[in-house]
Amino acid sequence: MATTQPTTQPAAAAHAERPAALRSTVLAALLAALVILTLLGHNRLTDWDEGIYAQISREMLSSGLLIPHWNLQPWLEKPPLMLWITAVFFKLFGVSEFTARLGSALSGVALVGLLHGWLARRHSLRAAWFSSLILLSTFGFLHVARVGEMDTLLSLGLCISLIGLAELHLDHRHGAWLFWLGFALALMTKGAASITLGFTFVLFLALEPTILRRHLGTLSLGFALFLAVVLPWHIALYHRFGEAFVQQYIGLHILHRATSQIEGHITPWWYYLRVLLLSAIPFCLLYPIAALDALRRPALRLYRVFALFALIEVLFFSLVKTRLPHYIAPAYPAFSVLTAVWICTRLETITLTKPLRLRLSAAVCAIWIIAALITAAPRSRLHSPRLPNGDVTPNNREQVALLKQVFKHPAPAVAAVPGPLLDWRPGHYNPIPTVIFYANRPVQQVLPQPLPPGTPTDIYAFNPVPFAAAIGSQPSLILVARSLLPQLPAGYTFHLIASSPTLAVGTIARN
């Protein structure tokens, strides 16, 4: 009786190809490391997420790993796994831009190697290399892999789970353990962002109902392990903070983002079509064709779960009201697998001479280069950090250079000044995440007078207190816009330590 289940190589043949698959995987991982790690720490950290996560990881070295802190205050917005990893790298190799991004970068290398090794065993070395090259030429993937954020580790966990479900389709029991292990990794990295995996799992079981019957016991044991991994930290934080933890962890980052366009991220429902065209060109043009092929062709049922996940990821976050480019980053690895398999399937039906293969490869490279150049400027704007009002965050180059000058190797007179660094700059939006990181001390924004009642505030960009509440008779360090110094109220004295064209660092005290 015929079966629609995908075939794999016989056990002996598969075993014979293991050395070749292993060598190929090592080469792919080395290529990924070269692409992702090169000049990783060259640029300064960006404001918002990258600066926030780096500072939380640094504060873990002194405050402990259980409760994340930012600016010396408990920070309850995300799970801690990526923060723990970065804290370990800070402990081992020192605090720097490179180590702040290393966990994300190594997750990207591991992700390329994981998909390459799996495709080499389950399909072919050709498909494995196509997948690796497509993923490493996807700008959206490279962006998240080279910044100190959580999306690449999240993607790694989700891909481990997808491979687990594909292995269950082949009746391999270890697939259940891989699924729950990857799910736990994803949830402990970015919490609710892993919800699309849950939707994929339910739909996958609906389409493959016999899998649940055949592997119910292993799936149940895996679920118990999943709970043992994810529950302790969540229970500990709820026990410590109660309703405040629920409001920040679930209310802000699940319900509020899902139902409202917050922090100035006002985008149309088709926003991710633009993201894909700018961040995954030209291969994104093949994404819908490759996904549909995996869904409808019985011979490709092994890859159906990747198509389900990729489509759910894009559709779900299109329905969510707050949309950011990196929200669909976990779809890129799945699409790379589908596109690689689709290309290999088509190549199997035609014969290409060596000269024709070379010309075709050159044409693809030329198309990629042209597409990259055409989309470079809008892609840069797309991935620029944004203020809560929707404007792109101002360039922090001058600010970071000044803070490094003063605080990287602080003079004894600077190190002896206690308390936070005060921050007095014009306007209502002056992000402080990188100010905290590069000053290596807490930051308090200040204004000469109290804010009028009802003025919106934001802990990351505009949360000032009046001079009278922050400045005493003992000197405090202050970062100030030089244009504001003539407006310094009578009764306060400022002494300059260092300056740049528009900023100054000094001490301020009440007379």
Coordinates of C-alpha atoms in Angstrom, one line a residue:
M1 CA 0.0 0.0 0.0
A2 CA 1.4 3.4 -1.0
T3 CA 2.1 6.0 1.6
T4 CA 2.4 9.7 1.4
Q5 CA 4.9 9.9 4.2
P6 CA 8.2 11.4 3.0
T7 CA 11.0 8.9 2.5
T8 CA 14.5 9.3 3.8
Q9 CA 17.7 7.5 3.0
P10 CA 18.1 3.9 4.2
A11 CA 19.8 3.7 7.6
A12 CA 23.1 2.4 6.2
A13 CA 23.2 5.1 3.6
A14 CA 22.4 7.8 6.1
H15 CA 25.0 6.5 8.5
A16 CA 27.6 6.5 5.6
E17 CA 26.8 10.2 4.8
R18 CA 27.2 11.4 8.4
P19 CA 30.9 12.3 8.1
A20 CA 30.1 14.4 4.9
A21 CA 27.1 16.0 6.6
L22 CA 29.2 16.8 9.7
R23 CA 32.1 18.3 7.6
S24 CA 29.6 20.4 5.6
T25 CA 27.9 21.6 8.8
V26 CA 31.2 22.7 10.3
L27 CA 32.0 24.6 7.2
A28 CA 28.6 26.3 7.1
A29 CA 29.0 27.2 10.8
L30 CA 32.4 28.7 10.1
L31 CA 31.0 30.7 7.2
A32 CA 28.2 32.0 9.5
A33 CA 30.7 32.9 12.2
L34 CA 32.8 34.8 9.6
V35 CA 29.7 36.7 8.3
I36 CA 28.1 37.4 11.7
L37 CA 31.1 37.9 14.1
T38 CA 33.2 40.2 11.8
L39 CA 33.3 43.7 13.3
L40 CA 30.6 42.7 15.8
G41 CA 31.7 45.2 18.4
H42 CA 32.7 47.9 16.0
N43 CA 29.6 50.1 16.4
R44 CA 28.3 51.6 19.6
L45 CA 25.2 50.2 21.2
T46 CA 21.9 51.6 20.1
D47 CA 19.3 53.2 22.4
W48 CA 16.2 51.2 23.4
D49 CA 16.4 47.4 23.5
E50 CA 20.1 46.8 22.8
G51 CA 21.2 49.4 25.4
I52 CA 18.5 48.2 27.9
Y53 CA 19.4 44.5 27.7
A54 CA 23.2 45.2 28.0
Q55 CA 22.7 47.2 31.1
I56 CA 20.4 44.6 32.7
S57 CA 23.0 42.0 32.1
R58 CA 25.7 44.1 33.6
E59 CA 23.6 44.9 36.7
M60 CA 23.0 41.1 37.1
L61 CA 26.7 40.8 38.0
S62 CA 26.1 42.8 41.2
S63 CA 22.4 42.3 41.9
G64 CA 22.1 38.6 41.1
L65 CA 20.5 36.5 38.3
L66 CA 17.0 35.9 39.6
I67 CA 15.5 39.4 39.4
P68 CA 16.5 41.6 36.4
H69 CA 17.3 45.2 37.3
W70 CA 17.6 48.2 35.0
N71 CA 18.8 51.6 36.4
L72 CA 18.8 49.9 39.8
Q73 CA 15.1 49.2 39.6
P74 CA 13.4 45.8 39.1
W75 CA 12.7 45.1 35.4
L76 CA 9.9 42.7 34.8
E77 CA 9.2 43.0 31.1
K78 CA 10.9 39.9 29.6
P79 CA 12.2 36.5 30.6
P80 CA 15.9 36.3 31.6
L81 CA 17.6 33.6 29.4
M82 CA 19.3 36.0 26.9
L83 CA 20.2 38.3 29.8
W84 CA 21.7 35.5 31.7
I85 CA 23.8 34.5 28.7
T86 CA 25.1 38.0 28.2
A87 CA 25.9 38.3 31.9
V88 CA 28.0 35.2 31.7
F89 CA 29.9 36.7 28.7
F90 CA 30.4 39.9 30.6
K91 CA 31.8 37.9 33.5
L92 CA 34.1 35.9 31.4
F93 CA 35.3 38.4 28.8
G94 CA 34.5 41.8 30.2
V95 CA 31.8 44.4 29.4
S96 CA 31.9 45.7 25.9
E97 CA 29.8 46.1 22.7
F98 CA 31.2 42.8 21.4
T99 CA 30.2 40.8 24.5
A100 CA 26.8 42.5 24.6
R101 CA 26.1 41.1 21.1
L102 CA 28.0 37.8 21.4
G103 CA 25.0 35.7 22.7
S104 CA 22.8 36.9 19.8
A105 CA 25.6 36.3 17.3
L106 CA 26.5 32.8 18.5
S107 CA 22.8 32.0 18.4
G108 CA 22.8 33.0 14.7
V109 CA 25.8 30.8 14.0
A110 CA 24.2 27.9 15.9
L111 CA 20.9 28.4 13.9
V112 CA 22.7 28.3 10.6
G113 CA 24.6 25.1 11.6
L114 CA 21.4 23.5 13.0
L115 CA 19.4 23.9 9.8
H116 CA 22.3 23.0 7.7
G117 CA 23.1 19.8 9.5
W118 CA 19.4 18.7 9.6
L119 CA 18.8 19.4 5.9
A120 CA 22.1 17.6 5.0
R121 CA 20.7 14.5 6.7
R122 CA 17.1 14.7 5.7
H123 CA 17.3 16.1 2.2
S124 CA 20.7 16.8 0.6
L125 CA 24.0 18.7 1.0
R126 CA 22.8 20.9 -1.9
A127 CA 19.6 21.9 0.0
A128 CA 21.7 22.5 3.2
W129 CA 24.0 24.9 1.4
F130 CA 21.1 26.7 -0.3
S131 CA 19.4 27.2 3.0
S132 CA 22.6 28.5 4.7
L133 CA 23.4 30.9 1.8
I134 CA 19.8 32.2 1.6
L135 CA 19.7 32.8 5.4
L136 CA 23.1 34.5 5.5
S137 CA 22.1 36.8 2.6
T138 CA 18.8 37.8 4.3
F139 CA 19.4 41.2 5.7
G140 CA 16.6 40.9 8.3
F141 CA 18.3 37.8 9.8
L142 CA 21.8 39.4 9.7
H143 CA 20.4 42.5 11.5
V144 CA 18.9 40.6 14.4
A145 CA 22.0 38.3 14.7
R146 CA 24.4 41.2 14.9
V147 CA 22.6 43.3 17.6
G148 CA 22.4 42.5 21.3
E149 CA 18.7 41.6 21.4
M150 CA 16.7 38.4 21.9
D151 CA 15.3 37.6 18.5
T152 CA 18.0 35.3 17.3
L153 CA 18.0 33.1 20.4
L154 CA 14.2 33.0 20.2
S155 CA 14.5 31.9 16.5
L156 CA 17.0 29.2 17.5
G157 CA 14.6 27.8 20.1
L158 CA 11.6 27.9 17.7
C159 CA 13.7 26.1 14.9
I160 CA 14.7 23.4 17.4
S161 CA 11.0 22.9 18.0
L162 CA 10.1 22.8 14.3
I163 CA 12.8 20.2 13.7
G164 CA 11.3 18.2 16.6
L165 CA 7.9 18.2 15.0
A166 CA 9.4 17.2 11.6
E167 CA 11.2 14.3 13.3
L168 CA 7.9 13.3 14.9
H169 CA 6.4 13.1 11.4
L170 CA 9.2 10.6 10.7
D171 CA 8.1 8.6 13.8
H172 CA 11.4 9.5 15.7
R173 CA 10.5 9.8 19.4
H174 CA 13.3 12.2 20.1
G175 CA 11.3 14.8 18.1
A176 CA 9.0 15.2 21.1
W177 CA 11.9 16.1 23.4
L178 CA 13.3 18.5 20.8
F179 CA 9.9 20.2 20.4
W180 CA 9.5 20.9 24.2
L181 CA 13.2 21.8 24.7
G182 CA 13.0 24.4 21.9
F183 CA 9.7 25.7 23.2
A184 CA 11.2 26.2 26.7
L185 CA 14.2 27.9 25.2
A186 CA 12.0 30.3 23.2
L187 CA 9.6 31.0 26.0
M188 CA 12.4 31.7 28.5
T189 CA 14.0 34.0 25.9
K190 CA 11.1 36.2 24.9
G191 CA 7.9 35.0 26.5
A192 CA 4.8 35.7 24.5
A193 CA 6.7 36.0 21.2
S194 CA 6.8 32.1 21.2
I195 CA 2.9 32.0 21.0
T196 CA 3.1 31.3 17.3
L197 CA 4.8 28.0 18.0
G198 CA 1.8 27.0 20.1
F199 CA -0.6 27.8 17.2
T200 CA 1.7 25.9 14.8
F201 CA 1.7 22.8 17.2
V202 CA -2.1 22.8 17.4
L203 CA -2.6 23.1 13.6
F204 CA 0.2 20.5 13.0
L205 CA -1.6 18.0 15.2
A206 CA -4.9 18.7 13.5
L207 CA -3.3 17.9 10.2
E208 CA -1.4 14.9 11.5
P209 CA -3.8 13.4 14.1
T210 CA -2.0 10.0 14.3
I211 CA 1.2 11.7 15.7
L212 CA -0.6 12.5 18.9
R213 CA -1.8 8.9 19.3
R214 CA 1.6 7.4 18.5
H215 CA 3.7 9.7 20.7
L216 CA 1.3 10.8 23.4
G217 CA 3.5 9.4 26.2
T218 CA 6.7 11.0 25.0
L219 CA 4.9 14.3 24.3
S220 CA 3.5 14.2 27.9
L221 CA 6.8 13.6 29.4
G222 CA 8.3 16.4 27.3
F223 CA 5.6 18.7 28.5
A224 CA 6.4 17.9 32.1
L225 CA 10.0 18.8 31.4
F226 CA 8.9 22.0 29.7
L227 CA 7.0 23.0 32.8
A228 CA 9.9 22.1 35.0
V229 CA 12.1 24.5 33.0
V230 CA 9.8 27.5 32.6
L231 CA 7.7 27.6 35.8
P232 CA 10.3 28.1 38.5
W233 CA 11.4 31.6 37.4
H234 CA 7.9 32.8 36.7
I235 CA 6.6 31.5 40.0
A236 CA 9.5 33.1 41.9
L237 CA 8.8 36.5 40.2
Y238 CA 5.1 36.3 40.8
H239 CA 5.7 35.4 44.4
R240 CA 8.1 38.4 44.8
F241 CA 6.1 41.0 42.9
G242 CA 2.6 39.8 42.5
E243 CA 0.3 41.9 40.4
A244 CA 3.1 44.2 39.3
F245 CA 4.8 41.3 37.6
V246 CA 1.6 40.3 35.8
Q247 CA 0.9 43.9 34.7
Q248 CA 4.4 44.4 33.2
Y249 CA 5.1 40.9 31.9
I250 CA 1.6 40.2 30.5
G251 CA -0.3 43.4 30.4
L252 CA 2.3 45.6 28.7
H253 CA 4.0 43.1 26.4
I254 CA 1.1 40.9 25.4
L255 CA -2.3 42.6 25.8
H256 CA -1.3 46.2 25.3
R257 CA 1.0 45.6 22.3
A258 CA -1.6 43.2 20.7
T259 CA -4.5 45.6 21.0
S260 CA -2.9 49.0 20.7
Q261 CA -0.3 50.8 18.5
I262 CA 2.1 51.8 21.3
E263 CA 5.4 53.7 21.4
G264 CA 4.7 55.5 18.1
H265 CA 4.8 52.3 16.0
I266 CA 1.8 53.3 13.8
T267 CA 1.8 50.9 10.8
P268 CA -0.7 49.5 8.3
W269 CA -1.8 45.8 8.4
W270 CA 0.4 45.1 5.3
Y271 CA 3.5 46.5 7.0
Y272 CA 5.3 43.1 7.0
L273 CA 5.0 42.9 3.2
R274 CA 7.3 46.0 3.1
V275 CA 9.6 44.5 5.8
L276 CA 10.0 41.3 3.7
L277 CA 10.7 43.2 0.5
L278 CA 13.3 45.4 2.2
S279 CA 14.9 42.8 4.5
A280 CA 14.7 39.5 2.5
I281 CA 15.0 40.6 -1.2
P282 CA 15.3 38.9 -3.6
F283 CA 14.5 35.4 -2.1
C284 CA 11.3 36.7 -0.4
L285 CA 9.8 36.6 -3.9
L286 CA 10.0 32.8 -3.7
Y287 CA 8.6 32.5 -0.1
P288 CA 4.9 32.1 -1.0
I289 CA 5.7 29.7 -3.8
A290 CA 7.9 27.5 -1.6
A291 CA 5.5 27.5 1.3
L292 CA 2.6 26.6 -0.9
D293 CA 4.6 23.8 -2.5
A294 CA 5.4 22.3 0.9
L295 CA 1.8 22.5 1.9
R296 CA 0.3 20.8 -1.1
R297 CA 2.9 18.3 -2.3
P298 CA 2.8 14.9 -0.4
A299 CA 6.5 14.3 -1.1
L300 CA 7.3 17.5 0.9
R301 CA 5.2 16.8 3.9
L302 CA 8.3 16.7 6.1
Y303 CA 8.6 20.4 5.6
R304 CA 5.0 21.3 6.0
V305 CA 5.5 22.4 9.6
F306 CA 8.0 25.0 8.5
A307 CA 5.4 26.4 6.1
L308 CA 2.7 26.4 8.7
F309 CA 5.0 28.2 11.2
A310 CA 6.3 30.8 8.7
L311 CA 2.8 31.7 7.5
I312 CA 1.4 31.9 11.1
E313 CA 4.3 34.0 12.2
V314 CA 3.8 36.7 9.5
L315 CA -0.1 36.6 9.7
F316 CA -0.2 36.7 13.5
F317 CA 2.1 39.7 13.8
S318 CA 0.3 41.4 11.0
L319 CA -2.9 41.2 13.2
V320 CA -1.1 42.5 16.3
K321 CA -1.5 46.3 16.5
T322 CA 2.1 47.1 17.4
R323 CA 4.4 46.0 14.6
L324 CA 8.2 46.1 14.5
P325 CA 10.5 44.6 11.8
H326 CA 12.2 42.1 14.1
Y327 CA 8.9 40.6 15.2
I328 CA 8.9 38.3 12.2
A329 CA 12.6 37.5 12.4
P330 CA 11.8 33.8 13.4
A331 CA 10.2 33.3 10.0
Y332 CA 13.4 33.8 8.1
P333 CA 15.0 30.5 9.0
A334 CA 11.8 28.6 8.2
F335 CA 11.5 30.4 4.9
S336 CA 15.1 29.6 4.1
V337 CA 14.5 25.9 4.5
L338 CA 11.4 26.0 2.4
T339 CA 13.1 28.0 -0.4
A340 CA 16.1 25.8 -0.4
V341 CA 14.0 22.6 -0.7
W342 CA 11.9 24.2 -3.5
I343 CA 15.0 25.2 -5.5
C344 CA 16.4 21.7 -5.1
T345 CA 13.2 20.2 -6.2
R346 CA 13.1 22.3 -9.3
L347 CA 16.8 21.6 -10.1
E348 CA 16.1 17.9 -10.0
T349 CA 13.9 18.2 -13.0
I350 CA 16.4 19.9 -15.3
T351 CA 20.0 19.3 -16.4
L352 CA 22.5 22.1 -16.1
T353 CA 25.9 22.1 -17.7
K354 CA 28.8 23.5 -15.7
P355 CA 29.0 26.8 -17.8
L356 CA 25.2 27.3 -17.4
R357 CA 25.4 26.7 -13.6
L358 CA 28.2 29.3 -13.4
R359 CA 26.2 31.8 -15.4
L360 CA 23.1 31.2 -13.3
S361 CA 25.0 31.6 -10.1
A362 CA 26.5 34.8 -11.4
A363 CA 23.1 36.1 -12.3
V364 CA 21.7 35.3 -8.9
C365 CA 24.6 37.2 -7.2
A366 CA 24.1 40.2 -9.5
I367 CA 20.4 40.3 -8.7
W368 CA 21.1 40.1 -5.0
I369 CA 23.7 42.9 -5.2
I370 CA 21.4 45.2 -7.2
A371 CA 18.5 44.5 -4.9
A372 CA 20.7 45.2 -1.8
L373 CA 21.8 48.5 -3.2
I374 CA 18.3 49.6 -4.2
T375 CA 16.9 48.8 -0.8
A376 CA 19.8 49.9 1.3
A377 CA 18.5 53.4 2.3
P378 CA 14.9 52.4 3.1
R379 CA 16.2 49.3 4.9
S380 CA 18.4 51.4 7.1
R381 CA 15.5 53.6 8.0
L382 CA 13.3 50.6 8.6
H383 CA 15.7 49.1 11.2
S384 CA 16.5 52.4 12.9
P385 CA 15.5 52.6 16.6
R386 CA 12.5 54.8 17.1
L387 CA 11.3 57.1 19.8
P388 CA 7.9 56.7 21.5
N389 CA 6.6 59.4 19.2
G390 CA 7.5 57.4 16.1
D391 CA 10.6 59.6 15.1
V392 CA 13.9 57.9 14.5
T393 CA 16.1 58.0 17.6
P394 CA 18.7 60.8 17.3
N395 CA 22.3 59.7 16.6
N396 CA 24.0 59.0 19.9
R397 CA 27.6 59.1 18.5
E398 CA 28.6 62.3 20.2
Q399 CA 26.9 61.4 23.4
V400 CA 28.6 58.0 23.6
A401 CA 32.0 59.4 22.7
L402 CA 31.8 61.9 25.5
L403 CA 30.6 59.4 28.0
K404 CA 33.4 57.0 27.1
Q405 CA 36.0 59.8 27.5
V406 CA 34.8 60.6 31.0
F407 CA 33.7 57.2 32.4
K408 CA 35.6 54.4 30.6
H409 CA 38.7 55.1 32.8
P410 CA 37.3 57.7 35.2
A411 CA 39.6 60.1 36.9
P412 CA 39.7 59.9 40.7
A413 CA 37.8 63.1 41.0
V414 CA 35.0 61.6 38.8
A415 CA 35.0 58.2 40.5
A416 CA 34.7 59.9 43.9
V417 CA 31.4 61.6 43.1
P418 CA 28.6 59.5 44.4
G419 CA 25.0 59.1 43.2
P420 CA 23.5 58.9 39.8
L421 CA 24.5 60.8 36.7
L422 CA 22.0 63.6 36.2
D423 CA 20.8 64.3 32.6
W424 CA 19.5 67.7 31.5
R425 CA 18.8 68.0 27.8
P426 CA 16.1 69.9 25.9
G427 CA 12.9 68.3 24.6
H428 CA 10.6 65.6 25.9
Y429 CA 12.4 62.6 24.4
N430 CA 16.0 61.9 25.3
P431 CA 16.6 58.1 25.5
I432 CA 18.8 57.2 28.4
P433 CA 19.6 53.4 27.9
T434 CA 23.0 54.0 26.4
V435 CA 23.7 56.9 28.8
I436 CA 23.3 54.4 31.7
F437 CA 25.5 51.8 29.9
Y438 CA 28.4 54.0 29.0
A439 CA 28.3 56.0 32.2
N440 CA 28.2 52.8 34.2
R441 CA 26.0 54.4 36.8
P442 CA 22.3 55.1 37.3
V443 CA 20.8 58.0 35.5
Q444 CA 18.2 60.5 36.6
Q445 CA 16.8 63.1 34.2
V446 CA 16.3 66.5 35.6
L447 CA 14.6 69.8 34.8
P448 CA 14.9 73.2 36.6
Q449 CA 11.1 73.2 37.4
P450 CA 8.6 70.4 38.1
L451 CA 6.6 69.0 35.2
P452 CA 3.1 70.4 34.7
P453 CA 0.5 67.9 35.9
G454 CA -0.6 65.3 33.3
T455 CA 2.6 65.5 31.3
P456 CA 3.4 62.1 29.7
T457 CA 6.5 60.4 30.9
D458 CA 8.5 57.4 29.9
I459 CA 11.2 55.6 32.0
Y460 CA 13.4 55.2 29.0
A461 CA 13.2 58.6 27.5
F462 CA 11.6 61.3 29.6
N463 CA 11.1 60.9 33.4
P464 CA 12.6 64.0 35.0
V465 CA 12.5 65.3 38.5
P466 CA 13.0 69.0 39.5
F467 CA 16.5 70.3 40.3
A468 CA 15.4 70.8 43.9
A469 CA 14.7 67.1 44.4
A470 CA 17.9 65.8 42.8
I471 CA 20.7 68.4 43.5
G472 CA 22.0 69.1 46.9
S473 CA 25.0 71.0 48.4
Q474 CA 27.3 68.1 47.5
P475 CA 28.4 67.9 43.9
S476 CA 26.6 65.6 41.5
L477 CA 27.7 64.5 38.0
I478 CA 25.5 65.9 35.2
L479 CA 25.3 65.4 31.4
V480 CA 23.9 68.7 30.0
A481 CA 23.3 70.2 26.7
R482 CA 25.7 73.2 26.4
S483 CA 22.9 75.3 25.0
L484 CA 21.1 75.0 28.4
L485 CA 24.1 76.2 30.5
P486 CA 23.1 79.9 30.2
Q487 CA 19.7 79.0 31.6
L488 CA 21.2 77.4 34.8
P489 CA 19.1 78.8 37.6
A490 CA 20.7 81.1 40.2
G491 CA 21.7 79.2 43.3
Y492 CA 23.4 76.4 41.3
T493 CA 27.1 76.1 40.3
F494 CA 28.4 74.0 37.4
H495 CA 32.0 72.9 36.9
L496 CA 33.1 71.5 33.6
I497 CA 34.9 68.1 33.3
A498 CA 34.7 67.4 29.6
S499 CA 32.7 68.7 26.6
S500 CA 31.9 67.9 23.0
P501 CA 30.3 70.3 20.4
T502 CA 26.8 70.2 21.9
L503 CA 27.2 68.4 25.2
A504 CA 29.1 68.7 28.5
V505 CA 29.8 66.6 31.5
G506 CA 30.5 68.3 34.8
T507 CA 29.5 68.6 38.4
I508 CA 26.6 70.6 39.7
A509 CA 25.8 71.6 43.2
R510 CA 23.4 73.9 45.1
N511 CA 25.1 77.0 46.6

